[in-house]
């Protein structure tokens, strides 16, 4: 059974002192309900994603205690993709007809902390300073640049596009354009990645309302169909976050596996996609993910980005709302922020950042520790 | 000042020619570091201790220019933090190991350069002992 998205809602991403994650989640849900033209009491089930909040389902205290099955999920940076996939599958099973996926988070500033043992790593891995996600991204793009001829200037161009698109998005965290010189000149964090090439943890929430495709026209004249939604974890030989060792044998990463499965499920290929959301934890990740999701061959990014291919008016528009670089990463909400943007783009409601030519097919990808990826494909 | 390893069982110490202590799957030959008691490829629990060769090639690398969150980071913090480099060194036909590198200048780190295992100090414990860990240094050519 096909599934449709009939409503999307967002609490802006950024810093909101005094506003709890639950309150942001409630605001995102109210906006998604209003967008769908339904009431909270109509919602038959929900999935909630968060890293910081143990029980996102507590949001019902702000909306009404209706007794619905409300399941909380956490799956690293793919949390929102997991909530969306589970919500869509619940409709496909025929258990319920109107449901909701919500993500909310409120992170403290600075690099994520954690216990290495929770990631199947020994304690000493953290003591010696290996337990950071940023150094993985530095290593991966540094090797990729060496192997495929990507320049430092290309990384700066990607980050500059993120801030520029963020400037067109009233819900973004970082809205001030930065020049390539400022980006390259900011402090080095993990070579070749500088401070302004990285996204930052922040706060925000996003929600979507789903129903069976056959019901969608009852609610909206512009349903957006969820053609595929997949989650995959790393296979042996993939180069992934938090790996004290890697085998000699090598294989593709979790993103490639999730992407191939999503294209197969949707019966849609990368050449059919009109607007793209990629996990840009850092500028290098956006470059690598262009190839890992099938939008170009390894190394072609250098010329494509120089030609402006990934700009809003280019043939491969990537992260039209500024991506993670401009929006930050409230982990539980980040993937539903991607869905929110694709839905606006496919409806033609993206305002100053609208991709021209009435885009028909959109694509989203999430990736994070310890090697988890989620991909969605949407269409009008 | 006494020297203590950051953890027992990860490298032979004290030793003039320290080696990393890995495990090898008796069923399929998979080599894993640090040692673990089941196989990441075939799930066998028939595992034996296996010492790794001391030389390999630099497979990927970056620098760590900001202090990792502490805890868990146990090296010097704040203004005493010393940036370092991290990389994977591919030990031929065995495994790729993630390790601190003794050279942290991007101009001097070369993809596929030959590297050798050493043990280096990186912090001080609560008892005033110097804590040592494994690292790879470029082999002088
Ligand atoms: Zn085995």
XYZ file of C-alpha atoms and ligand atoms in Angstrom:
522
model
C 0.000 0.000 0.000
C 1.303 3.454 -0.885
C 1.585 6.061 1.836
C 1.021 9.799 1.502
C 2.285 12.761 3.508
C -0.612 15.189 3.979
C 0.866 17.591 6.509
C 4.257 18.902 7.653
C 5.185 21.189 10.533
C 8.418 22.607 11.892
C 9.581 24.422 15.006
C 12.513 26.572 13.829
C 16.024 25.161 14.382
C 18.496 27.141 16.506
C 18.815 28.150 20.150
C 15.641 28.750 22.208
C 16.427 29.370 25.896
C 13.520 28.431 28.142
C 11.699 26.391 25.482
C 11.804 22.641 26.161
C 12.181 19.954 23.501
C 8.676 18.751 24.380
C 7.266 22.246 23.810
C 9.048 22.478 20.451
C 7.667 19.065 19.526
C 4.138 20.182 20.420
C 4.489 23.278 18.224
C 5.770 21.209 15.276
C 2.868 18.764 15.695
C 0.251 21.555 15.863
C 1.667 23.033 12.648
C 1.636 19.650 10.895
C -1.958 19.016 12.012
C -3.050 22.455 10.787
C -1.228 21.863 7.491
C -3.108 18.559 7.069
C -6.421 20.049 8.209
C -6.893 17.433 10.947
C -7.199 17.520 14.735
C -4.986 15.775 17.299
C -7.983 13.626 18.315
C -8.057 12.251 14.718
C -4.510 10.884 15.008
C -4.570 7.114 15.552
C -0.878 6.449 16.292
C 2.488 8.205 16.511
C 6.239 7.572 16.490
C 8.516 10.043 18.279
C 12.281 10.381 17.846
C 14.758 12.055 20.199
C 18.327 11.727 21.487
C 18.013 13.891 24.596
C 14.416 13.081 25.604
C 13.749 9.559 26.871
C 10.022 9.834 26.247
C 9.027 12.100 23.381
C 5.520 10.638 23.790
C 5.193 12.932 26.826
C 4.244 15.575 24.249
C 0.655 14.292 24.612
C 0.501 16.321 27.841
C 0.453 19.418 25.592
C -1.928 17.999 22.957
C -4.414 15.745 24.670
C -4.210 12.366 26.371
C -6.109 10.359 23.777
C -4.602 6.960 24.616
C -3.101 6.269 21.168
C -0.145 3.901 20.663
C 2.829 6.303 20.716
C 6.214 4.589 20.263
C 9.526 6.310 20.963
C 12.543 5.560 18.760
C 16.201 6.453 18.871
C 18.520 5.370 16.056
C 21.426 7.818 16.026
C 21.453 10.316 13.172
C 18.892 8.093 11.374
C 16.357 8.498 14.212
C 13.916 10.544 12.145
C 14.209 8.171 9.179
C 13.407 5.312 11.532
C 10.347 7.101 12.966
C 9.122 7.858 9.444
C 9.738 4.303 8.191
C 7.940 2.775 11.164
C 4.995 5.165 10.770
C 4.702 4.364 7.061
C 4.919 0.619 7.731
C 2.185 0.870 10.370
C -0.129 2.285 7.707
C 0.993 -0.376 5.197
C 0.096 -3.078 7.713
C -3.424 -1.700 7.738
C -3.489 -1.268 11.507
C -4.301 2.445 11.379
C -5.143 5.041 8.743
C -3.928 8.361 10.154
C -0.604 8.691 11.946
C 2.182 11.008 12.847
C 5.976 10.994 13.064
C 7.661 13.658 15.182
C 11.270 14.416 16.096
C 12.493 16.824 18.768
C 15.804 17.624 20.421
C 17.606 20.208 22.509
C 21.384 19.680 22.615
C 23.951 21.585 24.648
C 26.570 23.401 22.522
C 29.781 21.598 21.594
C 30.824 18.160 20.398
C 28.600 15.247 21.384
C 29.722 13.382 24.500
C 29.158 9.746 25.181
C 30.548 6.503 26.559
C 32.635 4.525 24.039
C 31.356 1.276 25.585
C 27.843 2.187 24.424
C 29.225 1.977 20.868
C 30.918 -1.428 21.309
C 34.293 0.319 21.761
C 36.674 -0.108 24.732
C 36.976 2.614 27.406
C 40.550 3.433 26.393
C 39.252 4.438 22.954
C 37.757 7.529 24.567
C 40.639 8.100 26.983
C 43.195 8.401 24.158
C 40.961 10.838 22.251
C 39.636 8.653 19.429
C 35.965 8.827 20.408
C 34.874 11.828 18.359
C 32.666 11.685 15.293
C 34.279 14.751 13.701
C 37.671 13.070 13.221
C 35.945 10.283 11.256
C 34.496 12.845 8.867
C 37.926 14.493 8.599
C 39.597 11.186 7.753
C 36.928 10.121 5.276
C 36.979 13.330 3.219
C 40.770 13.658 3.461
C 41.187 10.192 1.943
C 38.408 10.886 -0.585
C 40.072 14.142 -1.716
C 43.353 12.282 -2.205
C 41.746 9.381 -4.085
C 39.324 11.415 -6.254
C 40.900 14.842 -6.744
C 38.598 17.052 -4.660
C 40.033 20.451 -3.615
C 39.811 22.444 -0.382
C 38.076 25.170 -2.345
C 35.247 22.762 -3.226
C 34.652 22.119 0.489
C 34.434 25.888 1.035
C 31.983 26.252 -1.865
C 29.697 23.605 -0.341
C 29.687 25.313 3.067
C 29.141 28.749 1.494
C 26.107 27.382 -0.364
C 24.749 26.024 2.935
C 24.922 29.425 4.655
C 23.593 31.206 1.555
C 20.574 28.880 1.324
C 20.096 29.221 5.086
C 19.776 32.951 4.517
C 16.709 32.210 2.356
C 15.153 29.991 5.043
C 13.431 31.793 7.957
C 13.524 28.562 10.026
C 17.333 28.116 9.756
C 19.845 28.501 12.600
C 22.750 30.079 10.657
C 21.454 32.666 8.199
C 24.496 34.887 7.684
C 26.301 34.272 4.376
C 30.005 33.453 4.766
C 32.615 33.804 2.036
C 34.797 30.914 0.910
C 37.780 32.816 2.368
C 36.100 33.108 5.787
C 35.230 29.402 5.722
C 38.759 28.303 4.750
C 40.260 30.744 7.271
C 38.223 29.604 10.297
C 40.012 27.409 12.866
C 40.996 23.929 11.683
C 39.099 21.280 13.668
C 39.971 18.040 11.856
C 42.092 18.500 8.737
C 40.921 19.399 6.083
C 37.690 20.460 7.833
C 37.511 23.912 9.417
C 34.998 25.139 11.982
C 32.649 26.706 9.429
C 32.611 23.505 7.361
C 30.864 21.659 10.214
C 27.253 21.725 11.372
C 26.563 22.274 15.077
C 24.249 20.473 17.496
C 21.264 22.726 18.283
C 17.533 22.594 18.998
C 14.357 22.107 17.006
C 11.448 19.859 16.106
C 9.618 18.632 13.016
C 6.517 16.533 12.387
C 4.696 14.885 9.482
C 1.156 13.486 9.175
C 0.690 10.335 7.066
C -2.233 8.358 5.680
C -2.859 5.681 3.026
C -2.443 7.114 -0.473
C -6.066 6.275 -1.287
C -7.272 8.588 1.517
C -4.951 11.501 0.742
C -7.266 13.540 -1.490
C -9.789 13.714 1.342
C -7.345 15.960 3.194
C -5.336 17.858 0.594
C -5.094 18.728 -3.065
C -1.298 18.355 -2.924
C -0.496 14.986 -1.341
C 3.147 13.978 -1.485
C 3.714 10.238 -1.810
C 6.368 8.422 0.199
C 7.682 6.121 -2.519
C 10.422 4.561 -0.402
C 11.862 4.804 3.092
C 14.792 2.611 4.103
C 17.242 2.230 6.988
C 20.496 0.250 6.772
C 23.479 -0.375 9.057
C 27.107 -0.893 8.063
C 28.439 -4.144 6.658
C 31.871 -5.608 7.401
C 34.469 -3.657 5.431
C 32.620 -0.323 5.292
C 34.565 2.720 6.567
C 32.371 3.975 9.424
C 32.324 6.106 12.581
C 33.813 4.724 15.820
C 35.826 1.838 14.324
C 38.992 1.047 16.330
C 39.871 -1.298 13.453
C 38.758 -2.069 9.928
C 39.252 -5.299 7.987
C 41.500 -5.435 4.927
C 38.464 -6.259 2.778
C 36.486 -3.153 1.775
C 32.877 -2.556 0.826
C 30.487 0.375 0.343
C 28.960 2.228 3.304
C 25.505 2.024 4.855
C 24.349 5.012 2.787
C 24.984 3.168 -0.491
C 23.030 0.147 0.736
C 20.097 2.283 1.962
C 20.113 4.286 -1.276
C 20.113 1.268 -3.602
C 17.280 -0.332 -1.602
C 15.240 2.889 -1.764
C 15.651 3.262 -5.544
C 14.590 -0.348 -5.997
C 11.582 0.045 -3.694
C 10.476 3.246 -5.465
C 11.182 2.104 -9.014
C 12.878 5.479 -9.428
C 16.511 6.170 -10.360
C 18.831 9.023 -9.409
C 18.347 10.570 -12.872
C 14.636 11.072 -12.011
C 15.306 13.084 -8.819
C 14.683 16.857 -9.007
C 15.539 18.062 -5.475
C 17.926 16.484 -2.972
C 18.580 16.566 0.790
C 21.898 15.010 1.909
C 23.460 14.582 5.362
C 25.999 17.424 5.449
C 27.400 16.916 8.935
C 30.320 18.662 7.278
C 30.966 20.005 3.791
C 32.987 16.905 2.889
C 30.084 14.607 3.766
C 27.867 16.428 1.256
C 30.512 15.915 -1.447
C 30.895 12.188 -0.694
C 27.145 11.639 -0.301
C 26.486 13.038 -3.793
C 28.315 9.994 -5.170
C 27.173 7.495 -2.519
C 23.536 8.282 -3.385
C 24.107 7.840 -7.109
C 23.948 11.475 -8.253
C 27.442 11.498 -9.786
C 30.603 9.419 -10.129
C 33.414 9.739 -7.567
C 35.445 12.839 -8.405
C 32.833 14.479 -10.646
C 31.817 16.709 -7.716
C 34.824 18.967 -8.325
C 33.502 20.156 -11.712
C 29.800 19.928 -10.802
C 30.178 22.176 -7.755
C 32.419 24.636 -9.624
C 29.647 24.877 -12.249
C 26.977 25.536 -9.604
C 25.166 22.242 -10.292
C 24.070 21.861 -6.651
C 22.681 25.407 -6.303
C 18.903 25.958 -6.067
C 18.729 26.749 -9.802
C 21.188 24.022 -10.839
C 20.403 20.577 -12.274
C 21.156 18.828 -8.923
C 19.821 21.144 -6.189
C 21.233 19.891 -2.845
C 20.166 21.108 0.608
C 17.975 23.965 -0.604
C 17.082 24.947 2.990
C 20.743 25.178 4.008
C 21.054 21.553 5.144
C 22.640 20.678 8.460
C 25.326 23.321 7.951
C 22.740 26.135 8.244
C 20.106 24.329 10.332
C 22.317 22.477 12.798
C 21.481 18.965 13.923
C 18.846 18.368 16.580
C 19.285 14.635 15.997
C 15.727 13.444 16.501
C 14.277 16.159 14.250
C 16.920 16.481 11.533
C 15.541 13.907 9.096
C 11.976 15.218 9.371
C 13.325 18.718 8.648
C 14.624 17.206 5.388
C 11.165 15.740 4.645
C 9.550 19.114 5.489
C 11.754 20.864 2.930
C 11.166 18.278 0.188
C 7.389 18.440 0.742
C 7.439 22.262 0.433
C 9.585 22.014 -2.727
C 7.312 19.424 -4.372
C 4.215 21.489 -3.513
C 5.856 24.633 -4.930
C 5.661 26.350 -1.522
C 9.370 26.925 -0.833
C 9.249 30.668 -1.473
C 12.587 32.390 -2.106
C 14.365 29.052 -2.277
C 11.885 27.290 -4.581
C 13.577 25.052 -7.144
C 12.337 26.224 -10.560
C 10.502 23.979 -13.030
C 7.954 22.287 -10.713
C 10.101 19.505 -9.196
C 8.307 16.139 -9.140
C 10.659 13.818 -7.216
C 12.598 14.507 -4.004
C 15.233 12.527 -2.100
C 16.514 12.601 1.494
C 19.502 10.884 3.143
C 20.673 10.670 6.763
C 23.922 9.172 8.037
C 25.542 8.866 11.433
C 27.265 6.834 14.142
C 27.961 4.006 14.388
C 27.277 3.459 10.676
C 23.523 3.907 10.222
C 21.851 5.442 7.182
C 18.299 6.300 6.184
C 16.974 7.236 2.728
C 13.522 8.421 1.614
C 12.163 9.080 -1.872
C 9.078 11.260 -2.293
C 7.056 12.287 -5.336
C 4.015 14.326 -6.278
C 57.936 8.969 37.008
C 56.491 5.484 36.465
C 54.941 4.664 33.114
C 51.619 2.819 32.887
C 49.776 1.702 29.744
C 46.373 3.289 29.092
C 44.882 -0.213 29.350
C 46.126 -3.759 29.887
C 46.044 -6.204 27.021
C 46.210 -3.845 24.043
C 49.985 -3.826 23.428
C 52.957 -5.776 24.757
C 54.593 -3.615 27.434
C 57.208 -2.978 28.573
C 59.019 -3.926 25.383
C 61.708 -2.517 23.110
C 59.629 -3.687 20.131
C 56.012 -3.333 21.293
C 53.284 -5.171 19.362
C 49.527 -4.703 19.318
C 47.564 -7.598 20.813
C 44.779 -8.589 18.421
C 42.561 -11.636 18.119
C 42.224 -14.002 15.197
C 39.193 -16.119 14.370
C 40.141 -19.800 14.232
C 37.192 -20.482 11.934
C 37.627 -17.851 9.209
C 40.953 -16.122 9.900
C 39.493 -12.671 10.609
C 41.916 -10.411 12.513
C 40.415 -7.882 14.954
C 41.918 -5.196 17.205
C 41.557 -4.797 20.123
C 41.005 -8.460 20.939
C 37.380 -9.498 21.122
C 35.877 -12.850 22.019
C 33.705 -13.401 18.956
C 34.192 -12.910 15.228
C 32.823 -9.827 13.436
C 32.610 -11.793 10.185
C 31.342 -15.294 11.023
C 30.240 -14.923 14.707
C 32.441 -17.851 15.777
C 33.620 -17.794 19.394
C 36.739 -19.847 18.551
C 39.185 -16.971 18.961
C 42.940 -16.974 19.562
C 45.367 -14.231 20.614
C 47.376 -12.818 17.710
C 50.246 -10.292 17.821
C 50.255 -7.801 14.958
C 53.241 -6.843 12.791
C 54.780 -3.484 13.704
C 54.906 -1.890 10.259
C 52.246 -0.890 7.745
C 51.046 1.852 5.412
C 49.039 4.994 6.250
C 45.526 4.368 4.840
C 43.626 7.477 6.056
C 44.423 10.318 8.441
C 43.280 13.617 9.953
C 44.282 15.958 12.763
C 42.564 16.475 16.119
C 43.014 20.210 16.603
C 40.410 20.706 19.354
C 40.341 18.977 22.720
C 37.965 15.973 22.672
C 35.290 16.125 25.416
C 36.764 15.147 28.800
C 35.729 12.726 30.103
C 36.308 10.425 28.363
C 39.490 12.129 27.037
C 42.254 11.580 29.605
C 45.056 13.659 28.064
C 45.925 17.223 29.067
C 42.958 19.586 28.772
C 42.329 23.290 28.341
C 45.363 25.358 27.433
C 47.604 22.343 28.069
C 45.901 20.331 25.306
C 48.326 19.307 22.569
C 46.751 18.702 19.125
C 47.612 15.383 17.529
C 46.910 13.375 14.399
C 44.919 10.158 14.037
C 44.966 7.667 11.210
C 44.360 4.124 10.091
C 47.479 2.118 9.363
C 46.997 -0.901 7.117
C 49.049 -3.861 8.338
C 49.455 -6.009 5.207
C 47.087 -9.008 5.011
C 46.054 -8.473 8.660
C 43.906 -5.488 9.631
C 43.703 -1.689 9.557
C 44.282 -0.176 13.004
C 43.148 3.272 14.118
C 45.887 4.999 16.115
C 47.421 8.250 17.209
C 50.223 9.402 14.888
C 53.424 10.957 16.183
C 53.485 13.460 13.309
C 50.668 16.022 13.316
C 51.781 18.370 10.523
C 49.483 17.863 7.484
C 52.400 18.856 5.251
C 54.387 15.881 6.534
C 51.704 13.195 6.519
C 51.649 11.243 3.275
C 48.999 8.786 2.073
C 50.471 5.245 1.917
C 53.642 6.266 3.803
C 55.350 3.460 5.727
C 54.593 3.658 9.478
C 55.963 1.850 12.545
C 54.397 1.144 15.944
C 55.764 3.027 18.958
C 54.534 3.643 22.510
C 54.241 7.308 23.515
C 53.226 9.259 26.626
C 49.951 11.154 26.349
C 48.784 12.042 29.860
C 49.183 11.687 33.625
C 46.948 9.614 35.907
C 45.638 10.534 39.379
C 48.655 8.858 41.021
C 51.128 10.932 39.003
C 52.108 8.102 36.660
C 52.821 8.888 33.024
C 50.161 7.182 30.890
C 51.425 5.717 27.622
C 49.509 4.617 24.538
C 50.291 3.090 21.153
C 50.952 5.273 18.132
C 52.479 5.037 14.681
C 55.433 7.107 13.489
C 56.580 7.626 9.925
C 59.524 5.365 9.110
C 62.511 7.554 8.271
C 63.505 7.085 4.653
Zn 35.344 -15.762 11.825
